[in-house]
Short mmCIF file of C-alpha atoms and ligand atoms in Angstrom, two decimals:
data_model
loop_
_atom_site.label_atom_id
_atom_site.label_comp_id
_atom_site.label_asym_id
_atom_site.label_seq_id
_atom_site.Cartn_x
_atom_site.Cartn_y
_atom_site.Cartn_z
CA UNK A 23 163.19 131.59 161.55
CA UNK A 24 166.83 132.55 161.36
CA UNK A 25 167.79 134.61 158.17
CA UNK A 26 169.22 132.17 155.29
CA UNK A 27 167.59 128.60 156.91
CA UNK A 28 164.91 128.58 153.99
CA UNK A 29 165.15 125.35 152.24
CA UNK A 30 164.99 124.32 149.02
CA UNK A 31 163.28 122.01 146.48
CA UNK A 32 161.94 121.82 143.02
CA UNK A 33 158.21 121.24 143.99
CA UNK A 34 156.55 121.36 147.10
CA UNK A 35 153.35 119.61 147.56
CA UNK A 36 150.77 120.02 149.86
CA UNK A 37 149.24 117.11 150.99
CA UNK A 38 149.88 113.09 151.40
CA UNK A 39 146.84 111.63 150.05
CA UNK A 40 146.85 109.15 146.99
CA UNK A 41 147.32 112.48 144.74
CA UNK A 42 150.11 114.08 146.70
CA UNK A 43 152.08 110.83 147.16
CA UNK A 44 151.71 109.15 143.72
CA UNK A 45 153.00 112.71 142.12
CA UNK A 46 156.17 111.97 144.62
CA UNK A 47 156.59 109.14 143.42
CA UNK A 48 155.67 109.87 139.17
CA UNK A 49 158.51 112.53 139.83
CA UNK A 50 161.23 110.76 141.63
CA UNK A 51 161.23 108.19 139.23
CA UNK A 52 161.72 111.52 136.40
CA UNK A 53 164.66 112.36 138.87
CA UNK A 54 162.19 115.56 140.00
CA UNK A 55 162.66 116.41 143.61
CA UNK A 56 159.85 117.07 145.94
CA UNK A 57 158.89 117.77 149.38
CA UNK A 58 155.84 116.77 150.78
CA UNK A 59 154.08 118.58 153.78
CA UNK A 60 151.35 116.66 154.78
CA UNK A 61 149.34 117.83 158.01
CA UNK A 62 148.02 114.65 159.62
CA UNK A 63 150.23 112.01 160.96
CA UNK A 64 151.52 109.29 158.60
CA UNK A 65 149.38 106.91 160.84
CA UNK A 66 146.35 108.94 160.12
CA UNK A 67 146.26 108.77 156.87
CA UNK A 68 147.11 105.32 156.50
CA UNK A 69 144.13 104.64 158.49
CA UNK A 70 141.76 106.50 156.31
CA UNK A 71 138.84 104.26 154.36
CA UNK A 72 137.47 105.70 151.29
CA UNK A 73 137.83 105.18 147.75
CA UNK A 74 137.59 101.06 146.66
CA UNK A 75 136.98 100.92 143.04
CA UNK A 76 140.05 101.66 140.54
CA UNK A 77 139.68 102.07 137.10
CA UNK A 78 142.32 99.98 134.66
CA UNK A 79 143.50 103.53 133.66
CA UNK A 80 144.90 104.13 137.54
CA UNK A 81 146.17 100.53 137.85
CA UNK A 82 148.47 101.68 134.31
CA UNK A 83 149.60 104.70 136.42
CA UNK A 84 150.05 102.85 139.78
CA UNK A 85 152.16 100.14 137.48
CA UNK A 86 154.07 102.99 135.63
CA UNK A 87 155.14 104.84 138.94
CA UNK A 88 156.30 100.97 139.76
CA UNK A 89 153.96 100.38 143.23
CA UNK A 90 151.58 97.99 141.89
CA UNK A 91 153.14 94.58 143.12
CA UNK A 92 150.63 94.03 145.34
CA UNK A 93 147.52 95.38 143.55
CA UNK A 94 148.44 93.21 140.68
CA UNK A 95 148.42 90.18 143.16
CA UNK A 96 145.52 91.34 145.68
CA UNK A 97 143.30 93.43 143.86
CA UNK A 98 140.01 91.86 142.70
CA UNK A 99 139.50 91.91 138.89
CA UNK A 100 135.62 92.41 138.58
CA UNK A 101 134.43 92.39 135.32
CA UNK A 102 130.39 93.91 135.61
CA UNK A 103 128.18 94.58 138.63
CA UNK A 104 125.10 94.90 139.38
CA UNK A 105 122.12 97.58 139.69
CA UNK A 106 119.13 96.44 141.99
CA UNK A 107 115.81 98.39 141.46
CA UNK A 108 113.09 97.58 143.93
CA UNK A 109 114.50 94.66 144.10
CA UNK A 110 114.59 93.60 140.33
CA UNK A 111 118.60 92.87 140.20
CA UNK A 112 120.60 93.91 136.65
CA UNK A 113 123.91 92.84 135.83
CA UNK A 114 125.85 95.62 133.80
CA UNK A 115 128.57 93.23 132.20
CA UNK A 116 131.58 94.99 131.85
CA UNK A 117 133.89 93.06 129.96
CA UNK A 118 131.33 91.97 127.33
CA UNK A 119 130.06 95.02 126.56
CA UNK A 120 133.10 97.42 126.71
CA UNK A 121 136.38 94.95 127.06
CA UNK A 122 137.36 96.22 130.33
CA UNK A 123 137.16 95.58 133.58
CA UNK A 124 137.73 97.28 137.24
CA UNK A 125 139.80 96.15 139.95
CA UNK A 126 138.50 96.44 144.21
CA UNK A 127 141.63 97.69 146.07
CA UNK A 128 140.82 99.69 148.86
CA UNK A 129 142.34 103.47 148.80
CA UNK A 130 144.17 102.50 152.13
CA UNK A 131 146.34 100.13 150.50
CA UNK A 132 147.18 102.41 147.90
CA UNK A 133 147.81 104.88 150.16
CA UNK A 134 150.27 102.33 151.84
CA UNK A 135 151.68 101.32 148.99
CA UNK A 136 152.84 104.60 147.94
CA UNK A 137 153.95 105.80 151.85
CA UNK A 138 156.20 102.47 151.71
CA UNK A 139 157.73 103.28 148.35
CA UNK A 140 158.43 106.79 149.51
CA UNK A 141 160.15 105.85 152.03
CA UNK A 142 162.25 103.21 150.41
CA UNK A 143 163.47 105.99 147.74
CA UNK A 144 164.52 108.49 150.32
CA UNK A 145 162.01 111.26 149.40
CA UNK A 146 161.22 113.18 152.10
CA UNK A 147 157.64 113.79 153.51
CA UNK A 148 157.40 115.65 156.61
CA UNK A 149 153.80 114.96 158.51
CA UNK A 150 152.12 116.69 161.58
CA UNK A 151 153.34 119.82 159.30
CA UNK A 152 150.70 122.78 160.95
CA UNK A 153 150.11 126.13 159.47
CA UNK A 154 151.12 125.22 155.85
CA UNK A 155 150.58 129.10 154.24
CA UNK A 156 151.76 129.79 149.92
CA UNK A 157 153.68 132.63 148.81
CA UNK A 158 154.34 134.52 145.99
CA UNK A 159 152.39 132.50 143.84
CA UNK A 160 151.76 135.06 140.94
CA UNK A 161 155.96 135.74 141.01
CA UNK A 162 158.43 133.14 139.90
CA UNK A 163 159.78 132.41 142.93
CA UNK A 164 157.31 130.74 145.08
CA UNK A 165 157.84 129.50 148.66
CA UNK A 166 156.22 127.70 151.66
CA UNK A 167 155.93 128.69 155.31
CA UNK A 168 154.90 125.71 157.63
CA UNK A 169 155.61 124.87 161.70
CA UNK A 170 156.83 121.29 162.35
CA UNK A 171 157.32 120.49 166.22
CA UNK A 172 156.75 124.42 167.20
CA UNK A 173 159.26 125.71 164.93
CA UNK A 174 158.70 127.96 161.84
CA UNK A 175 160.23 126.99 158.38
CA UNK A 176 160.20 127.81 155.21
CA UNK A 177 161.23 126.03 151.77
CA UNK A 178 161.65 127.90 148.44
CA UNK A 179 160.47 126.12 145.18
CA UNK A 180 159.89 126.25 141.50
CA UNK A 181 156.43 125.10 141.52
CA UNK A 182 153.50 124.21 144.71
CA UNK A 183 151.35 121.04 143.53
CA UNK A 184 148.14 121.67 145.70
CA UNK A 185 147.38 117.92 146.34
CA UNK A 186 145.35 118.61 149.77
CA UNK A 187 141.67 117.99 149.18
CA UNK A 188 139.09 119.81 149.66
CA UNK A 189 139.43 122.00 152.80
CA UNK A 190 142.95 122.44 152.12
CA UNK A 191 145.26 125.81 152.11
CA UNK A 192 146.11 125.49 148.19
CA UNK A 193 142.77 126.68 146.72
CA UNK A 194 141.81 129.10 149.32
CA UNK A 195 145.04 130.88 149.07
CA UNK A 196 144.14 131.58 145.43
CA UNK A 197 142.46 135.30 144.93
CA UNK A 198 138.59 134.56 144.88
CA UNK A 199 138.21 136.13 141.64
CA UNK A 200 140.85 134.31 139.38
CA UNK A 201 138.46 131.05 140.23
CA UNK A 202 135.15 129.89 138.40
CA UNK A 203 133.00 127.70 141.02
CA UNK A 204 130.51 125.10 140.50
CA UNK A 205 129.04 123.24 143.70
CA UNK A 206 125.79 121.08 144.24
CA UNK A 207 125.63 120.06 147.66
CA UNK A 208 123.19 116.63 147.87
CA UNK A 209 120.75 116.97 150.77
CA UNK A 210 122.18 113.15 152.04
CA UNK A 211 124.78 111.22 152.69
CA UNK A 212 126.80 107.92 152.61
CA UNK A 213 126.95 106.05 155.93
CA UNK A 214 129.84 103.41 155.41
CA UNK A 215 130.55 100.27 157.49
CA UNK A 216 133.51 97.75 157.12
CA UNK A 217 133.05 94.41 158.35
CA UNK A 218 135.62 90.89 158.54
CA UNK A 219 133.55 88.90 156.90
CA UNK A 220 134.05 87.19 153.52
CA UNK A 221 131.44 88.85 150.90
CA UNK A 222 128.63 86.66 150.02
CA UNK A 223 128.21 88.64 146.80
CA UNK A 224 130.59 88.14 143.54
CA UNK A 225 130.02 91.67 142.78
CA UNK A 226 129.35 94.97 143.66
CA UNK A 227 125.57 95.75 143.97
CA UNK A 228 123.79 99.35 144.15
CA UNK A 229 120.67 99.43 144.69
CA UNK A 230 117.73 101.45 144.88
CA UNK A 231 115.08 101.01 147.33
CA UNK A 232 112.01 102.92 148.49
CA UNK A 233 113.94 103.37 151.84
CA UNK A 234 116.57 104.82 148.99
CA UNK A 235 120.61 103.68 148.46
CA UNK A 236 122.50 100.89 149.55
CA UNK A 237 125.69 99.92 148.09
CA UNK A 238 127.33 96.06 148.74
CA UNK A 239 130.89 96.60 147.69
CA UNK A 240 133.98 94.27 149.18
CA UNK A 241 137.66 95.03 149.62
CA UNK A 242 139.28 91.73 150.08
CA UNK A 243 138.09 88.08 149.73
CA UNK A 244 137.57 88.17 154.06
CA UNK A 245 136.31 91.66 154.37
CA UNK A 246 133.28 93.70 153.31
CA UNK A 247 132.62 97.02 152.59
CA UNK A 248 128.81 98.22 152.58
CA UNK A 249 126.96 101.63 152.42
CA UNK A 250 123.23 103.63 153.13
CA UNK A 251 122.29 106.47 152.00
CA UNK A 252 121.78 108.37 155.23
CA UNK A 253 120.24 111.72 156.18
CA UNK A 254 122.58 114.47 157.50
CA UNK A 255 120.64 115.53 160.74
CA UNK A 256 120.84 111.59 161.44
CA UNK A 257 123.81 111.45 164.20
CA UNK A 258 126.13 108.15 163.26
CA UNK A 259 125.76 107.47 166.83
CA UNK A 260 121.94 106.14 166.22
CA UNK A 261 123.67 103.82 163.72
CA UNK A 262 124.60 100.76 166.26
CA UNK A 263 125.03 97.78 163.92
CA UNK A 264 122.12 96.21 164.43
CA UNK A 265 120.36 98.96 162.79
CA UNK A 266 122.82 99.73 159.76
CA UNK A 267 122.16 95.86 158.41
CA UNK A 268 118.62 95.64 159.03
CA UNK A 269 118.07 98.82 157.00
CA UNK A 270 121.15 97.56 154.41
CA UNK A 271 119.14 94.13 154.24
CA UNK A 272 115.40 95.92 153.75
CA UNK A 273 117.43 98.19 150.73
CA UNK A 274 119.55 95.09 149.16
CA UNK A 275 117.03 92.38 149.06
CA UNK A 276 116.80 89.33 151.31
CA UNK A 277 118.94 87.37 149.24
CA UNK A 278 122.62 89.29 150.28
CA UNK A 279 120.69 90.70 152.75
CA UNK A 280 120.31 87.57 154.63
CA UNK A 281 123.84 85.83 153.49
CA UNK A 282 125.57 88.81 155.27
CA UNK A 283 124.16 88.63 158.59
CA UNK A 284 125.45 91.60 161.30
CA UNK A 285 129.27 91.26 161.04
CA UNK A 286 130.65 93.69 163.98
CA UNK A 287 131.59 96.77 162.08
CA UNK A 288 135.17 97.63 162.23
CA UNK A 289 135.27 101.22 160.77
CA UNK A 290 131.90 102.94 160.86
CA UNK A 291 131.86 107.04 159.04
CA UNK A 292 129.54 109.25 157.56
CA UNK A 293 130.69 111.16 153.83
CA UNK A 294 128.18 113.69 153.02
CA UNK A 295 127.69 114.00 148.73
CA UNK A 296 128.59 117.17 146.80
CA UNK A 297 130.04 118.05 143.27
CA UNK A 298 132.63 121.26 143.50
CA UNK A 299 134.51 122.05 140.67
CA UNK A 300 136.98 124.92 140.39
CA UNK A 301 138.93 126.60 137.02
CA UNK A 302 141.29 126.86 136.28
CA UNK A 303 142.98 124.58 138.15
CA UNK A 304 146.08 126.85 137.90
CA UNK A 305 147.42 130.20 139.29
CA UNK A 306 151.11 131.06 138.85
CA UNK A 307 153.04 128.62 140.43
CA UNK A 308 150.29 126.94 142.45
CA UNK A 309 148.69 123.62 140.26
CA UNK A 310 145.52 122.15 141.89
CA UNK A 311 144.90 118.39 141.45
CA UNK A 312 142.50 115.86 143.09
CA UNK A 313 140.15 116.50 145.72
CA UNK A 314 141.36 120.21 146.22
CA UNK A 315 139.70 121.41 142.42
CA UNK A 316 137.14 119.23 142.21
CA UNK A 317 134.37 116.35 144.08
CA UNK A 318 132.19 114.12 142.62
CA UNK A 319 129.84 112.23 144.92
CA UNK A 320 130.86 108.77 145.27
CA UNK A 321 127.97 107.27 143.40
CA UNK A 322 130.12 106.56 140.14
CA UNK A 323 133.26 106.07 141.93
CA UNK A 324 135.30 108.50 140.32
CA UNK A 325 137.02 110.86 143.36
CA UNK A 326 139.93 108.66 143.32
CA UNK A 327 140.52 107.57 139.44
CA UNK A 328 140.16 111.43 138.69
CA UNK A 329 143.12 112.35 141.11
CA UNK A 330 145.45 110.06 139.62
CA UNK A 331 144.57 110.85 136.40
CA UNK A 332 145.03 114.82 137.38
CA UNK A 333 148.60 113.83 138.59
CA UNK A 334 149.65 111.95 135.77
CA UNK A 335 149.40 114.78 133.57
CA UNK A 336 150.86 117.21 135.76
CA UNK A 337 153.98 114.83 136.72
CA UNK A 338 154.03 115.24 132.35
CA UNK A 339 153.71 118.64 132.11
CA UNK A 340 156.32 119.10 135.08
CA UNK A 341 158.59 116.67 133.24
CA UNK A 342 158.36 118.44 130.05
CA UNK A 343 159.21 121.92 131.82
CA UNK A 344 162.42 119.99 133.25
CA UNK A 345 163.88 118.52 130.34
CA UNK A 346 162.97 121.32 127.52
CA UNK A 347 162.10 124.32 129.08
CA UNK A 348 158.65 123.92 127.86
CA UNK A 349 155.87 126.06 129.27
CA UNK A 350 153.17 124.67 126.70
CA UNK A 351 152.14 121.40 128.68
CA UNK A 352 151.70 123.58 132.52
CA UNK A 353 149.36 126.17 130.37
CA UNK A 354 147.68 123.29 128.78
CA UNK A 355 147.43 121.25 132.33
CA UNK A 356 144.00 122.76 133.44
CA UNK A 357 142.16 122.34 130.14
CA UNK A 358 143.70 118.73 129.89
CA UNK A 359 142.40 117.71 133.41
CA UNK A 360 139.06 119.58 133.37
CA UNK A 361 137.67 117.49 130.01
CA UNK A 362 137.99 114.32 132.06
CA UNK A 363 136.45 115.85 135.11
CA UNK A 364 133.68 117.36 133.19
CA UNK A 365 132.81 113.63 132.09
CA UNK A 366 133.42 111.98 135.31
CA UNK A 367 130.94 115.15 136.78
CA UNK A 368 127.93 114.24 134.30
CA UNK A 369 128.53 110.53 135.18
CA UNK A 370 128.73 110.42 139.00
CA UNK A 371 125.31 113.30 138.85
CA UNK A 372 123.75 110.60 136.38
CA UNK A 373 124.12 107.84 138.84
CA UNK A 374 123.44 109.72 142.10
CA UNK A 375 120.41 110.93 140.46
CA UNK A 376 119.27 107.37 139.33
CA UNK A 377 120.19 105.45 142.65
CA UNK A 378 119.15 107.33 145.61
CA UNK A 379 115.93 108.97 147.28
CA UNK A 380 115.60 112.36 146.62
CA UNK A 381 113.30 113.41 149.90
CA UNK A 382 112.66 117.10 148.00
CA UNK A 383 111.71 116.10 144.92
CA UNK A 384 108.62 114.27 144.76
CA UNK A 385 108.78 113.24 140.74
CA UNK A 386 112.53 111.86 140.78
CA UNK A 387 111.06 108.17 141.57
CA UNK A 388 109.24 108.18 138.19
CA UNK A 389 112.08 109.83 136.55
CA UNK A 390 114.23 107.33 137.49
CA UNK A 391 111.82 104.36 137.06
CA UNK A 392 111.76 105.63 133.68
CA UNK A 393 115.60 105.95 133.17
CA UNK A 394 116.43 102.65 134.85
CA UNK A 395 113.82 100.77 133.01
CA UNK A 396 115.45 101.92 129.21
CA UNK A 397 118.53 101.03 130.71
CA UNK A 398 117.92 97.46 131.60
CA UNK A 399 116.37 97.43 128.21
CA UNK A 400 118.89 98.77 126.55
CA UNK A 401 122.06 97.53 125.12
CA UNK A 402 123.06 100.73 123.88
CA UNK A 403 122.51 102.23 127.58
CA UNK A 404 124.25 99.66 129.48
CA UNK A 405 127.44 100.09 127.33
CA UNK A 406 127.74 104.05 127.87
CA UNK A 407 127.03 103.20 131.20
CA UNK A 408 130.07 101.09 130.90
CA UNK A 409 132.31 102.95 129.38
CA UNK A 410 131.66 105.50 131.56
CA UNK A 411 132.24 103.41 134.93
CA UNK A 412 135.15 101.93 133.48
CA UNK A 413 136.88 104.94 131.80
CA UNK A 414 139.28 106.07 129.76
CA UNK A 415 142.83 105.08 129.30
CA UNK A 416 145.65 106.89 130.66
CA UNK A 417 149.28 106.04 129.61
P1 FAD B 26 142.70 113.50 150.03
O1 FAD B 26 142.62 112.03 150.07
O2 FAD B 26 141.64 114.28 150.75
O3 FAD B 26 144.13 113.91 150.59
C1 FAD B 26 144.46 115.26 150.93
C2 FAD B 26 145.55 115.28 151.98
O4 FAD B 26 145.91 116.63 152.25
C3 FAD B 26 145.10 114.68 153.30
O5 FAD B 26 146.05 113.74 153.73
C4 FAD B 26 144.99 115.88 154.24
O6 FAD B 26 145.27 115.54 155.58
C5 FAD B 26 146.05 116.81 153.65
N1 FAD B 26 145.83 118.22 153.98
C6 FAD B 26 144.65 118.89 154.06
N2 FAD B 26 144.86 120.18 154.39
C7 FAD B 26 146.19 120.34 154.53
C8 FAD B 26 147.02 121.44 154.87
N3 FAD B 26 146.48 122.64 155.15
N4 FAD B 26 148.35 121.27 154.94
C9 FAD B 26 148.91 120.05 154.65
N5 FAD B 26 148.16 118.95 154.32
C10 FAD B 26 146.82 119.10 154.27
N6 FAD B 26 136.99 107.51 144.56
C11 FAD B 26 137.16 106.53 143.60
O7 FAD B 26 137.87 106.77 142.61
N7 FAD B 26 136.58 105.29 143.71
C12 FAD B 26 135.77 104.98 144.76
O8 FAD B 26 135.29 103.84 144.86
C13 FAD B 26 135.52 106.01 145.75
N8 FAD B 26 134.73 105.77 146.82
C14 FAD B 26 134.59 106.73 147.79
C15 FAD B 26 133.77 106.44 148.87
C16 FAD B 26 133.61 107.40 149.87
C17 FAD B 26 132.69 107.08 151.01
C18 FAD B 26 134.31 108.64 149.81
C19 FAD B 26 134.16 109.67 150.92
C20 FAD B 26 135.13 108.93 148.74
C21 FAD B 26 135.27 107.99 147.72
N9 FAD B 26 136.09 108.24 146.62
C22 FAD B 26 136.20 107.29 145.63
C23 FAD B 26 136.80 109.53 146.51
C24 FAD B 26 138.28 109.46 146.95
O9 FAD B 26 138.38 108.91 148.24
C25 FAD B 26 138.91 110.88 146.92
O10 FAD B 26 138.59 111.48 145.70
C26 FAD B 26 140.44 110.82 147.12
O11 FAD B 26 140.77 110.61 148.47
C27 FAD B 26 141.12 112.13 146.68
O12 FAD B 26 142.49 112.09 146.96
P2 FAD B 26 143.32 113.42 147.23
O13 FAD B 26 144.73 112.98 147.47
O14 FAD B 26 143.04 114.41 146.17
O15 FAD B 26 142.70 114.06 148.55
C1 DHB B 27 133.07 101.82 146.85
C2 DHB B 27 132.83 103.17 146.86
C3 DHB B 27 132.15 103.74 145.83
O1 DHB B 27 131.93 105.05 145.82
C4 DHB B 27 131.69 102.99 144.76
O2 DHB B 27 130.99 103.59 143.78
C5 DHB B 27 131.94 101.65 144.74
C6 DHB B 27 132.64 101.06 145.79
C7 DHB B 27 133.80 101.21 147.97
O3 DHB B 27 134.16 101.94 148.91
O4 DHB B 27 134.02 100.00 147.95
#
């Protein structure tokens, strides 16, 4: 690095996921400039499936940062969906019992969304960024060493937004101490297959089995998106498609079961479940937001929602800073963000719990035959369930 060539911005953030890029964007439209150092290839992460359920809270933000033309064309408005249990099916109705509703758009097209509007505002993002390493966090002049095509650089900034999930650089380069953990690690996971076919269900449907979790979810009116609970020491390479739908069809009932056939998968991955939540979500100069402070297993489809919601408020509080010079909204950031995550936490623990097959716990079927049972009794139930799934509004 040759004395004087450090650059500089206002905030550097690690990471191009749907955190890191929709803060970009939330702060180039406040006239905020930011780098973005992501270390995969912009191809890579456009090609990463995950999230597909958006609450109407992050379709507000995704409209307010202006890159919601095509989810407000393509996205699927659902308005309930449905819990099987042993193969008694429950529709949670949404929009009846709460007013709201979600809307299917797969993370990869918000992910695409936001890498297209990047690039038609200028902002720069550099990718295949390697050795990404914080400094001087805890002083007030805090700076970023990367390489990018073998050569070292370095970019000097006012703040770092850690945006780059969980086994980023941002949290680990915080001292151990000034950090409060929380982790439950799930002894299962999520094996996920995406299929061109249309979906011969209207909505989602989780179910819970004997054989234990299947989800039938969707992510456009020609292409599915379907899930088993899996265990961990089960390679994906004993998952040929043959035997993902016959155990999806023995979990969902023969009904969708049937309909769907054995599409040839196009995208076939394993997520293993945890919760991991750090605080503060704050040190110095260094904010934490999505997926690098906090995870919430996918059950109650939260990951996603919560890391928009995390960068709306600190796009606020970094706003705020710019145009009064007040430090109230950054000390108040963590606090802010944590009482949402808290809730989203309890939710997506109260789902996992209820939904899947717990293979060390030999009295969670009754407990949940008990839980599920009130629920499809209960009005009262279904709506917290609701509100919860649907959350709560951002802007
Ligand atoms: P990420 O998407 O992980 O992005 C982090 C970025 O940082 C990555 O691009 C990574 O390459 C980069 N990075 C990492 N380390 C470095 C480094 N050292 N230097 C530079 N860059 C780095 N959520 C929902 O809301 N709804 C759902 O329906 C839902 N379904 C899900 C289903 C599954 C199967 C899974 C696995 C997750 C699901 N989620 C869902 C969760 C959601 O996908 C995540 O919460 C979301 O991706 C978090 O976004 P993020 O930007 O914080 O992190
Ligand atoms: C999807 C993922 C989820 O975690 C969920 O709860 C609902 C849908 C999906 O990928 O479509």
């Amino acid at each position: 690095m040759t004395p004087g060539a450090r650059a500089r911005t206002q905030i550097v953030i690690v990471g191009a996921g749907p955190a890191g890029l929709l803060l970009g964007q939330l702060l180039h439209n406040e006239g905020i400039d930011a780098i973005i150092l992501e270390r995969r290839s912009a191809d890579y992460v456009r090609g990463r499936i995950r999230a597909g359920v958006l609450e109407q809270g992050t379709v507000d933000v995704l409209a307010r940062a202006g890159v919601a033309t095509r989810l407000e064309s393509e996205g699927l408005v659902h308005e309930g969906f449905e819990i099987c249990f042993r193969g008694r099916r429950h529709r949670i109705p949404l929009k009846t019992l709460v007013g709201k509703t979600v809307t299917v758009y797969g993370q990869t097209e918000v992910t695409r969304d936001l890498m297209e509007a990047r690039v038609a505002c200028g902002a720069e993002t550099i990718y295949e960024a390697d050795d990404v390493e914080l400094h001087d966090l805890d002083g007030s002049s805090p700076w970023v060493s990367y390489r990018h095509a073998g050569v070292a650089r370095e970019i000097a900034c006012d703040f770092i937004a850690g945006c780059d999930g969980h086994h980023g650089v941002s949290r680990r380069s915080i001292p151990a101490d000034a950090l409060k953990t929380q982790e439950r690690i799930y002894p299962f996971g999520w094996l996920g297959v995406l299929a061109d076919v249309p979906p011969p269900w209207h909505e989602l449907i989780y179910a819970n089995s004997e054989r234990g979790f299947a989800l039938a979810s969707m992510r456009s009116p020609t292409r599915v998106r379907c899930y088993v609970q899996c265990a961990l020491d089960d390679p994906i390479g004993n998952w040929s498609d043959a035997r993902f739908w016959d155990e999806f069809r023995r979990r969902i009932g023969a009904g969708p079961g049937d309909q769907i056939g054995a599409p040839a998968s196009i995208e076939k991955s394993v997520a293993a479940l945890r919760s991991f939540v750090v605080e503060p979500m704050r040190y110095g100069g260094l904010f934490l937001a999505g997926d690098a402070a906090h995870i919430v297993p996918p059950t109650g489809a939260k990951g996603l929602n919560l890391a928009v919601s995390d960068v709306f408020y600190l796009h606020e509080a970094l706003r705020d800073f710019y145009r009064e010079r007040s430090q109230r909204p950054l000390d108040e950031y963590s606090a802010r963000c944590l009482r949402r995550i808290r809730k989203a936490e309890r939710f997506s623990w109260w789902m996992t719990r209820q939904l899947h097959h717990f293979p060390d716990d030999p009295q969670s079927a009754r407990m949940q035959e008990r839980a599920l049972e009130h629920l499809f009794d209960s009005d009262v139930a279904q709506a917290s369930l609701a509100e919860n799934y649907v959350g709560l509004p951002l802007v």
